Tab-separated table of C-alpha atoms in Angstrom:
chain	number	residue	atom	x	y	z
A	1	MET	CA	-1.608	2.498	-43.400
A	2	LEU	CA	-1.472	0.771	-40.008
A	3	HIS	CA	-0.651	-2.831	-39.230
A	4	PRO	CA	-3.528	-4.793	-37.573
A	5	ARG	CA	-1.470	-4.919	-34.377
A	6	ALA	CA	-1.161	-1.139	-34.415
A	7	ARG	CA	-4.891	-0.704	-35.051
A	8	THR	CA	-5.686	-2.936	-32.072
A	9	MET	CA	-3.423	-0.908	-29.813
A	10	LEU	CA	-4.884	2.344	-31.120
A	11	LEU	CA	-8.439	1.172	-30.412
A	12	LEU	CA	-7.478	0.385	-26.820
A	13	ALA	CA	-5.632	3.665	-26.332
A	14	ILE	CA	-8.707	5.851	-25.842
A	15	PRO	CA	-10.410	3.555	-23.260
A	16	ALA	CA	-7.032	3.226	-21.534
A	17	LEU	CA	-6.636	7.004	-21.269
A	18	ILE	CA	-10.207	7.432	-20.002
A	19	ILE	CA	-9.825	4.683	-17.406
A	20	GLY	CA	-6.454	6.060	-16.272
A	21	VAL	CA	-7.886	9.539	-15.736
A	22	ALA	CA	-11.014	8.171	-14.028
A	23	SER	CA	-8.940	5.919	-11.745
A	24	SER	CA	-6.877	8.903	-10.662
A	25	LEU	CA	-9.957	11.070	-10.087
A	26	VAL	CA	-11.510	8.429	-7.828
A	27	LEU	CA	-8.292	8.322	-5.799
A	28	ILE	CA	-8.047	12.113	-5.626
A	29	VAL	CA	-11.646	12.579	-4.465
A	30	VAL	CA	-11.320	9.894	-1.794
A	31	MET	CA	-8.008	11.278	-0.520
A	32	LYS	CA	-9.295	14.878	-0.474
A	33	VAL	CA	-12.456	13.934	1.427
A	34	ALA	CA	-10.436	11.823	3.865
A	35	SER	CA	-7.973	14.702	4.366
A	36	VAL	CA	-10.758	17.178	5.172
A	37	LEU	CA	-12.380	14.729	7.571
A	38	GLN	CA	-9.017	13.985	9.177
A	39	THR	CA	-8.458	17.700	9.801
A	40	MET	CA	-11.873	17.956	11.426
A	41	LEU	CA	-11.374	14.917	13.646
A	42	TRP	CA	-7.755	15.468	14.659
A	43	THR	CA	-7.418	19.289	14.634
A	44	ALA	CA	-10.687	21.225	14.795
A	45	LEU	CA	-12.730	18.873	16.995
A	46	PRO	CA	-10.156	18.288	19.783
A	47	ALA	CA	-9.367	22.020	19.856
A	48	ASN	CA	-13.048	22.864	20.324
A	49	MET	CA	-13.433	20.231	23.042
A	50	GLY	CA	-10.282	21.223	24.920
A	51	PHE	CA	-8.297	18.066	24.143
A	52	SER	CA	-4.840	17.619	22.693
A	53	PRO	CA	-4.906	15.373	19.600
A	54	ASP	CA	-1.722	13.732	20.904
A	55	SER	CA	-3.306	12.741	24.202
A	56	PRO	CA	-3.864	9.003	24.820
A	57	VAL	CA	-7.524	9.635	25.671
A	58	TRP	CA	-8.226	11.273	22.317
A	59	ILE	CA	-6.268	8.696	20.318
A	60	ILE	CA	-8.006	5.736	21.981
A	61	THR	CA	-11.435	7.370	21.704
A	62	MET	CA	-11.017	8.271	18.026
A	63	LEU	CA	-9.713	4.864	16.976
A	64	THR	CA	-12.437	3.058	18.897
A	65	LEU	CA	-15.193	5.211	17.390
A	66	THR	CA	-13.617	4.768	13.956
A	67	GLY	CA	-13.769	1.010	14.397
A	68	VAL	CA	-17.419	1.146	15.419
A	69	ALA	CA	-18.282	3.436	12.494
A	70	VAL	CA	-16.514	1.203	9.952
A	71	GLY	CA	-18.205	-1.822	11.494
A	72	LEU	CA	-21.624	-0.219	11.091
A	73	VAL	CA	-20.892	0.587	7.454
A	74	ILE	CA	-19.803	-2.984	6.751
A	75	ARG	CA	-22.740	-4.446	8.637
A	76	PHE	CA	-25.504	-2.446	6.967
A	77	SER	CA	-24.167	-1.537	3.506
A	78	PRO	CA	-25.173	-3.627	0.468
A	79	GLY	CA	-22.520	-6.150	-0.425
A	80	HIS	CA	-21.097	-5.807	3.105
A	81	ALA	CA	-18.522	-3.251	1.907
A	82	GLY	CA	-16.645	-5.504	-0.470
A	83	PRO	CA	-14.109	-8.251	0.166
A	84	ASP	CA	-11.944	-8.465	3.263
A	85	PRO	CA	-8.560	-6.999	2.180
A	86	ALA	CA	-6.742	-9.385	4.514
A	87	GLN	CA	-7.856	-12.251	2.291
A	88	GLU	CA	-7.229	-10.602	-1.075
A	89	PRO	CA	-4.179	-9.734	-3.208
A	90	LEU	CA	-3.708	-6.178	-4.455
A	91	ILE	CA	-5.405	-6.945	-7.778
A	92	GLY	CA	-8.482	-9.117	-7.269
A	93	ALA	CA	-11.729	-10.083	-8.932
A	94	PRO	CA	-14.271	-7.351	-9.798
A	95	VAL	CA	-16.513	-6.277	-6.927
A	96	ALA	CA	-20.270	-5.896	-7.416
A	97	PRO	CA	-21.252	-2.240	-7.983
A	98	SER	CA	-23.678	-2.345	-5.028
A	99	ALA	CA	-20.740	-2.858	-2.652
A	100	LEU	CA	-18.669	0.082	-3.908
A	101	PRO	CA	-20.348	2.985	-2.005
A	102	GLY	CA	-19.959	1.196	1.314
A	103	LEU	CA	-16.364	0.296	0.485
A	104	ILE	CA	-15.528	3.935	-0.271
A	105	ILE	CA	-17.158	5.148	2.957
A	106	ALA	CA	-15.346	2.491	5.016
A	107	LEU	CA	-12.038	3.494	3.404
A	108	ILE	CA	-12.552	7.217	4.032
A	109	LEU	CA	-13.472	6.625	7.673
A	110	GLY	CA	-10.421	4.429	8.187
A	111	LEU	CA	-8.023	6.875	6.522
A	112	ALA	CA	-9.401	9.872	8.419
A	113	GLY	CA	-9.713	8.040	11.730
A	114	GLY	CA	-6.045	7.074	11.915
A	115	VAL	CA	-6.128	3.371	10.987
A	116	SER	CA	-2.689	2.092	9.953
A	117	LEU	CA	-3.624	1.028	6.430
A	118	GLY	CA	-3.175	2.658	3.041
A	119	PRO	CA	-5.753	3.371	0.318
A	120	GLU	CA	-4.359	1.035	-2.341
A	121	HIS	CA	-6.513	-2.106	-2.005
A	122	PRO	CA	-9.981	-0.480	-1.704
A	123	ILE	CA	-9.186	2.060	-4.432
A	124	MET	CA	-8.044	-0.769	-6.670
A	125	ALA	CA	-11.254	-2.717	-5.965
A	126	VAL	CA	-13.452	0.330	-6.632
A	127	ASN	CA	-11.742	1.213	-9.907
A	128	ILE	CA	-11.761	-2.355	-11.184
A	129	GLY	CA	-15.426	-2.761	-10.241
A	130	LEU	CA	-16.416	0.453	-12.007
A	131	ALA	CA	-14.341	-0.289	-15.102
A	132	VAL	CA	-15.718	-3.808	-15.519
A	133	PHE	CA	-19.321	-2.721	-14.872
A	134	LEU	CA	-19.305	0.278	-17.218
A	135	GLY	CA	-16.966	-1.225	-19.790
A	136	ALA	CA	-19.122	-4.317	-20.270
A	137	ARG	CA	-22.043	-2.063	-21.156
A	138	ILE	CA	-20.224	0.412	-23.393
A	139	PHE	CA	-17.860	-2.047	-25.122
A	140	PRO	CA	-19.376	-5.503	-24.583
A	141	ARG	CA	-16.852	-7.181	-26.876
A	142	VAL	CA	-13.987	-6.297	-24.522
A	143	GLY	CA	-13.580	-8.923	-21.787
A	144	ALA	CA	-13.640	-8.316	-18.034
A	145	LEU	CA	-9.957	-9.253	-17.756
A	146	ASP	CA	-8.951	-6.436	-20.116
A	147	TRP	CA	-10.934	-3.870	-18.115
A	148	THR	CA	-9.385	-5.231	-14.912
A	149	ILE	CA	-5.870	-4.816	-16.301
A	150	LEU	CA	-6.510	-1.263	-17.505
A	151	ALA	CA	-8.150	-0.178	-14.230
A	152	SER	CA	-5.433	-1.718	-12.081
A	153	ALA	CA	-2.699	-0.144	-14.231
A	154	GLY	CA	-4.377	3.262	-14.039
A	155	THR	CA	-4.736	2.946	-10.273
A	156	ILE	CA	-1.098	1.939	-9.784
A	157	GLY	CA	0.010	4.909	-11.868
A	158	ALA	CA	-2.229	7.222	-9.839
A	159	LEU	CA	-1.092	5.827	-6.478
A	160	PHE	CA	2.631	6.109	-7.105
A	161	GLY	CA	2.609	9.099	-9.450
A	162	THR	CA	4.459	7.279	-12.252
A	163	PRO	CA	3.618	4.624	-14.852
A	164	VAL	CA	6.898	2.810	-14.165
A	165	ALA	CA	5.471	0.721	-11.328
A	166	ALA	CA	2.614	-0.524	-13.506
A	167	ALA	CA	4.981	-1.413	-16.336
A	168	LEU	CA	7.179	-3.415	-13.976
A	169	ILE	CA	4.270	-5.275	-12.373
A	170	PHE	CA	2.518	-6.182	-15.606
A	171	SER	CA	5.735	-7.141	-17.371
A	172	GLN	CA	5.738	-10.324	-15.310
A	173	THR	CA	2.007	-11.041	-15.462
A	174	LEU	CA	1.330	-10.381	-19.157
A	175	SER	CA	3.359	-13.181	-20.695
A	176	SER	CA	4.453	-12.760	-24.278
A	177	ASN	CA	4.501	-15.151	-27.224
A	178	ASN	CA	5.837	-15.205	-30.758
A	179	ASP	CA	2.701	-13.634	-32.222
A	180	VAL	CA	2.153	-10.784	-29.765
A	181	PRO	CA	5.258	-9.021	-28.387
A	182	LEU	CA	5.243	-8.072	-24.726
A	183	TRP	CA	5.312	-4.354	-25.542
A	184	ASP	CA	2.059	-4.714	-27.491
A	185	LYS	CA	0.409	-6.152	-24.393
A	186	LEU	CA	1.914	-3.451	-22.189
A	187	PHE	CA	0.851	-0.605	-24.499
A	188	ALA	CA	-2.692	-0.083	-23.192
A	189	PRO	CA	-1.876	-0.647	-19.472
A	190	LEU	CA	1.041	1.756	-19.773
A	191	MET	CA	-1.237	4.352	-21.369
A	192	ALA	CA	-3.717	3.945	-18.505
A	193	ALA	CA	-0.950	4.181	-15.910
A	194	ALA	CA	0.529	7.281	-17.540
A	195	ALA	CA	-2.884	8.963	-17.695
A	196	GLY	CA	-3.488	8.135	-14.029
A	197	ALA	CA	-0.068	9.419	-12.990
A	198	LEU	CA	-0.419	12.674	-14.948
A	199	THR	CA	-3.904	13.318	-13.579
A	200	THR	CA	-2.711	12.760	-10.024
A	201	SER	CA	0.221	15.132	-10.559
A	202	LEU	CA	-2.191	17.923	-11.463
A	203	PHE	CA	-3.675	17.919	-7.965
A	204	PHE	CA	-1.000	16.646	-5.619
A	205	HIS	CA	2.395	14.979	-5.669
A	206	PRO	CA	2.918	11.793	-3.614
A	207	HIS	CA	5.866	12.445	-1.298
A	208	PHE	CA	7.688	9.127	-1.312
A	209	SER	CA	11.314	10.255	-1.540
A	210	LEU	CA	13.265	11.062	1.608
A	211	SER	CA	16.115	13.526	2.027
A	212	LEU	CA	18.915	11.198	3.092
A	213	PRO	CA	22.686	11.746	2.762
A	214	HIS	CA	23.946	10.856	-0.697
A	215	TYR	CA	25.392	7.367	-1.065
A	216	GLY	CA	28.835	7.345	-2.648
A	217	GLN	CA	30.581	4.616	-4.545
A	218	MET	CA	29.481	1.066	-3.751
A	219	GLN	CA	31.855	-1.038	-1.666
A	220	ILE	CA	31.935	-4.824	-1.312
A	221	ALA	CA	31.206	-4.487	2.396
A	222	ASP	CA	28.012	-2.587	1.567
A	223	ILE	CA	26.621	-5.631	-0.228
A	224	PHE	CA	27.000	-7.728	2.911
A	225	SER	CA	25.542	-4.934	5.031
A	226	GLY	CA	22.572	-4.618	2.704
A	227	ALA	CA	21.992	-8.370	2.728
A	228	VAL	CA	21.972	-8.395	6.530
A	229	VAL	CA	19.520	-5.477	6.624
A	230	VAL	CA	17.205	-7.228	4.158
A	231	ALA	CA	17.349	-10.418	6.244
A	232	ILE	CA	16.413	-8.475	9.400
A	233	ALA	CA	13.511	-6.787	7.595
A	234	ILE	CA	12.267	-10.131	6.254
A	235	ALA	CA	12.490	-11.705	9.707
A	236	LEU	CA	10.426	-8.855	11.164
A	237	GLY	CA	7.900	-9.123	8.354
A	238	MET	CA	7.558	-12.878	8.772
A	239	VAL	CA	6.460	-12.323	12.378
A	240	ALA	CA	3.487	-10.417	10.950
A	241	VAL	CA	2.913	-13.187	8.391
A	242	TRP	CA	2.651	-15.707	11.230
A	243	CYS	CA	0.413	-13.512	13.395
A	244	LEU	CA	-2.096	-12.213	10.832
A	245	PRO	CA	-4.053	-15.392	9.949
A	246	ARG	CA	-4.200	-16.487	13.587
A	247	LEU	CA	-5.396	-13.106	14.840
A	248	HIS	CA	-7.848	-12.923	11.934
A	249	ARG	CA	-9.356	-16.275	12.915
A	250	LEU	CA	-9.500	-15.249	16.582
A	251	MET	CA	-11.145	-11.871	15.938
A	252	HIS	CA	-13.753	-13.277	13.557
A	253	LYS	CA	-14.985	-15.710	16.179
A	254	MET	CA	-16.937	-12.698	17.490
A	255	LYS	CA	-18.967	-12.818	14.222
A	256	HIS	CA	-20.486	-9.319	14.372
A	257	PRO	CA	-18.466	-6.714	12.394
A	258	VAL	CA	-19.312	-3.824	14.730
A	259	LEU	CA	-17.942	-5.760	17.697
A	260	ILE	CA	-14.880	-6.979	15.781
A	261	LEU	CA	-13.954	-3.556	14.461
A	262	GLY	CA	-14.865	-1.780	17.697
A	263	VAL	CA	-12.499	-4.030	19.659
A	264	GLY	CA	-9.916	-3.685	16.901
A	265	GLY	CA	-10.205	0.101	16.987
A	266	PHE	CA	-9.719	0.089	20.756
A	267	VAL	CA	-6.547	-2.009	20.396
A	268	LEU	CA	-5.311	0.313	17.650
A	269	GLY	CA	-5.980	3.242	19.982
A	270	ILE	CA	-3.842	1.695	22.691
A	271	LEU	CA	-1.052	1.062	20.201
A	272	GLY	CA	-1.368	4.642	18.940
A	273	ALA	CA	-1.240	6.002	22.479
A	274	VAL	CA	2.010	4.111	23.054
A	275	GLY	CA	3.616	4.970	19.730
A	276	GLY	CA	2.186	8.469	19.303
A	277	THR	CA	0.405	10.024	16.343
A	278	VAL	CA	3.414	9.385	14.098
A	279	THR	CA	2.410	5.703	14.073
A	280	LEU	CA	-1.163	6.459	12.959
A	281	PHE	CA	-2.670	6.867	9.487
A	282	LYS	CA	-1.325	5.360	6.263
A	283	GLY	CA	2.278	6.361	7.006
A	284	LEU	CA	3.227	8.339	3.881
A	285	ASP	CA	3.400	11.762	5.535
A	286	GLU	CA	4.511	10.295	8.852
A	287	MET	CA	7.655	8.700	7.392
A	288	GLN	CA	8.734	12.189	6.310
A	289	GLN	CA	8.569	13.183	9.978
A	290	LEU	CA	10.882	10.303	10.846
A	291	ALA	CA	13.449	11.317	8.258
A	292	PHE	CA	13.422	15.055	9.023
A	293	SER	CA	13.350	14.822	12.813
A	294	GLN	CA	16.631	15.002	14.712
A	295	VAL	CA	15.260	14.042	18.125
A	296	PHE	CA	14.472	10.342	17.743
A	297	SER	CA	16.805	7.732	19.162
A	298	VAL	CA	17.442	4.060	18.319
A	299	SER	CA	14.791	2.971	20.808
A	300	ASP	CA	12.290	5.459	19.364
A	301	TYR	CA	12.706	4.163	15.818
A	302	LEU	CA	12.445	0.582	17.025
A	303	LEU	CA	9.276	1.407	18.944
A	304	PHE	CA	7.747	3.085	15.882
A	305	ALA	CA	8.540	0.092	13.675
A	306	LEU	CA	7.111	-2.456	16.123
A	307	ILE	CA	3.993	-0.405	16.913
A	308	LYS	CA	3.275	0.190	13.218
A	309	LEU	CA	3.774	-3.497	12.443
A	310	ALA	CA	1.405	-4.484	15.242
A	311	ALA	CA	-1.140	-1.886	14.096
A	312	LEU	CA	-0.916	-3.177	10.522
A	313	VAL	CA	-1.605	-6.739	11.682
A	314	VAL	CA	-4.483	-5.708	13.972
A	315	ALA	CA	-6.132	-3.444	11.381
A	316	SER	CA	-5.886	-6.120	8.694
A	317	ALA	CA	-7.070	-8.923	10.958
A	318	CYS	CA	-10.129	-6.968	12.099
A	319	GLY	CA	-11.305	-6.209	8.564
A	320	PHE	CA	-10.596	-2.499	8.209
A	321	ARG	CA	-10.712	-1.581	4.526
A	322	GLY	CA	-7.230	-0.581	3.441
A	323	GLY	CA	-3.958	-1.698	1.909
A	324	ARG	CA	-0.734	-2.979	3.412
A	325	ILE	CA	1.955	-1.464	1.155
A	326	PHE	CA	2.068	2.100	2.528
A	327	PRO	CA	2.365	1.001	6.191
A	328	ALA	CA	5.058	-1.509	5.162
A	329	VAL	CA	7.083	1.342	3.646
A	330	PHE	CA	6.758	3.327	6.896
A	331	ILE	CA	7.957	0.291	8.883
A	332	GLY	CA	10.898	-0.076	6.492
A	333	VAL	CA	11.866	3.577	6.956
A	334	ALA	CA	11.653	3.331	10.761
A	335	LEU	CA	13.616	0.072	10.816
A	336	GLY	CA	16.235	1.418	8.416
A	337	LEU	CA	16.760	4.602	10.421
A	338	MET	CA	17.022	2.551	13.601
A	339	LEU	CA	19.704	0.287	12.094
A	340	HIS	CA	21.643	3.298	10.825
A	341	GLU	CA	21.527	4.984	14.245
A	342	HIS	CA	22.642	1.713	15.843
A	343	VAL	CA	25.523	1.149	13.390
A	344	ASP	CA	26.210	4.553	11.849
A	345	ALA	CA	29.060	3.153	9.752
A	346	VAL	CA	26.391	1.723	7.425
A	347	PRO	CA	24.909	4.594	5.360
A	348	ALA	CA	21.268	5.437	5.984
A	349	ALA	CA	20.596	5.114	2.247
A	350	ILE	CA	21.501	1.410	2.464
A	351	THR	CA	19.656	0.600	5.683
A	352	VAL	CA	16.460	2.420	4.654
A	353	SER	CA	16.283	1.165	1.063
A	354	CYS	CA	17.119	-2.432	1.982
A	355	SER	CA	14.623	-2.422	4.859
A	356	ILE	CA	11.889	-1.189	2.523
A	357	LEU	CA	12.839	-3.783	-0.078
A	358	GLY	CA	12.619	-6.626	2.442
A	359	LEU	CA	9.333	-5.567	4.016
A	360	VAL	CA	7.516	-4.739	0.759
A	361	LEU	CA	8.728	-8.077	-0.609
A	362	VAL	CA	7.195	-9.859	2.385
A	363	VAL	CA	3.909	-7.969	1.958
A	364	THR	CA	3.530	-8.174	-1.831
A	365	ARG	CA	5.872	-10.984	-2.908
A	366	ASP	CA	6.506	-8.829	-5.990
A	367	ALA	CA	10.201	-8.282	-6.706
A	368	TRP	CA	9.657	-5.453	-9.194
A	369	LEU	CA	7.369	-3.488	-6.883
A	370	SER	CA	9.784	-4.002	-3.972
A	371	LEU	CA	12.713	-2.692	-6.013
A	372	PHE	CA	10.598	0.212	-7.227
A	373	MET	CA	9.492	1.261	-3.738
A	374	ALA	CA	13.033	1.023	-2.362
A	375	ALA	CA	14.428	3.049	-5.265
A	376	VAL	CA	11.704	5.710	-5.245
A	377	VAL	CA	11.959	6.377	-1.486
A	378	VAL	CA	15.761	6.601	-1.562
A	379	LEU	CA	16.395	8.426	-4.841
A	380	ASP	CA	20.003	7.440	-5.492
A	381	SER	CA	20.938	5.717	-8.745
A	382	THR	CA	24.178	4.344	-7.299
A	383	LEU	CA	22.102	2.144	-4.973
A	384	PHE	CA	20.266	0.259	-7.696
A	385	PRO	CA	22.988	-2.349	-8.432
A	386	LEU	CA	23.244	-3.075	-4.712
A	387	LEU	CA	19.463	-3.473	-4.427
A	388	CYS	CA	19.408	-5.891	-7.349
A	389	ILE	CA	22.159	-7.981	-5.747
A	390	VAL	CA	20.571	-8.162	-2.283
A	391	MET	CA	17.221	-9.006	-3.892
A	392	LEU	CA	18.608	-12.431	-4.838
A	393	PRO	CA	19.147	-13.809	-1.299
A	394	ALA	CA	15.931	-12.099	-0.192
A	395	TRP	CA	13.966	-13.903	-2.902
A	396	LEU	CA	15.591	-17.209	-1.896
A	397	LEU	CA	14.652	-16.653	1.744
A	398	LEU	CA	11.006	-16.077	0.866
A	399	ALA	CA	10.637	-18.800	-1.765
A	400	GLY	CA	7.676	-20.981	-0.817
A	401	LYS	CA	6.829	-18.921	2.266
A	402	PRO	CA	3.235	-17.716	2.886
A	403	MET	CA	2.231	-14.137	2.120
A	404	LEU	CA	0.915	-11.531	4.544
A	405	MET	CA	-2.679	-12.648	4.102
A	406	ALA	CA	-5.404	-14.400	6.080
A	407	TRP	CA	-6.393	-17.355	4.002
A	408	ARG	CA	-10.076	-18.025	3.567
A	409	ASN	CA	-9.944	-21.310	5.455
A	410	ASP	CA	-8.699	-19.328	8.455
A	411	LYS	CA	-11.878	-17.289	8.673
């Protein structure tokens, strides 16, 4: 009754659904544990000790101790807590199972301790490692690459709460041919991403969208304004691209991970004391504070953007386990709000979405993901044609430029 192509897709559907649900559950457990620990460290503990969690002393102390704790985990855990995220793309090679417990602990400590990195890279590494390890034993005829694709798709769906991001990303990596249509190749990853997104939605909803004034009809002048905003965001991001490999090489001359991460945590504490607690953590909840607050000025938004960018570079260079996309979105929101406050004739919807597009493009060099993040944070369908147009000069500006990574020969 079914064509061989349909039977193949059907056989992959069940593993895809299982991997999507499992990928989401791993993310949920890690985020819940990190949230509980964060509440203990930044609410209960300072209250019991008579400190304000916003005080510079507490911020510097917590970040320094977090760095030391993560360094100890990396130093003494088997597999040395997985690969250095600063030297890896979002979707990398499978990690040995022995390294996964240490990687999860290092991620939880970093998230709870206030490090300016997101959960995406370690969660991706954990899910891919588990899927490849277990899948090779349960279904040995399925290759490691297929398990990697399903696990990464499920994780992307779980992270962003929708399978759309996974479909966009894999549409450019899973090339089609005359024998196998692209949709056939996307079927199983999309199933995994949908399962991950639905599972995540049962427990919590990622709050990406901001309440910004509605953008009306597009004007020609808005295209030029958006292109200028994207260029400013790219220029700011390229400063981080230049700094990261050099700081990574400098920090790793100290050799010992406890010393590297302890010093890095102290520097992050100083940056956090200057920028305030809004510049700490992964940035997802904090960017909501930026959008809802009515008290911040142009200089405040600029300070937040620069502090968060510096914290992202320092945290990545020192080897904290975390991802770079969530902090990049926070930086884009802060930069966009600053530009709107500075030139209020340009709608905030344009400045914020175009800033996010430019910075995520610098970080990921993925046009689809950049468009997705810009569109999902500023939920306004009238903006999408403008974003597609300003993507073209942005892509030309970044063609051939290095990514926000510390290359292995810089270690």
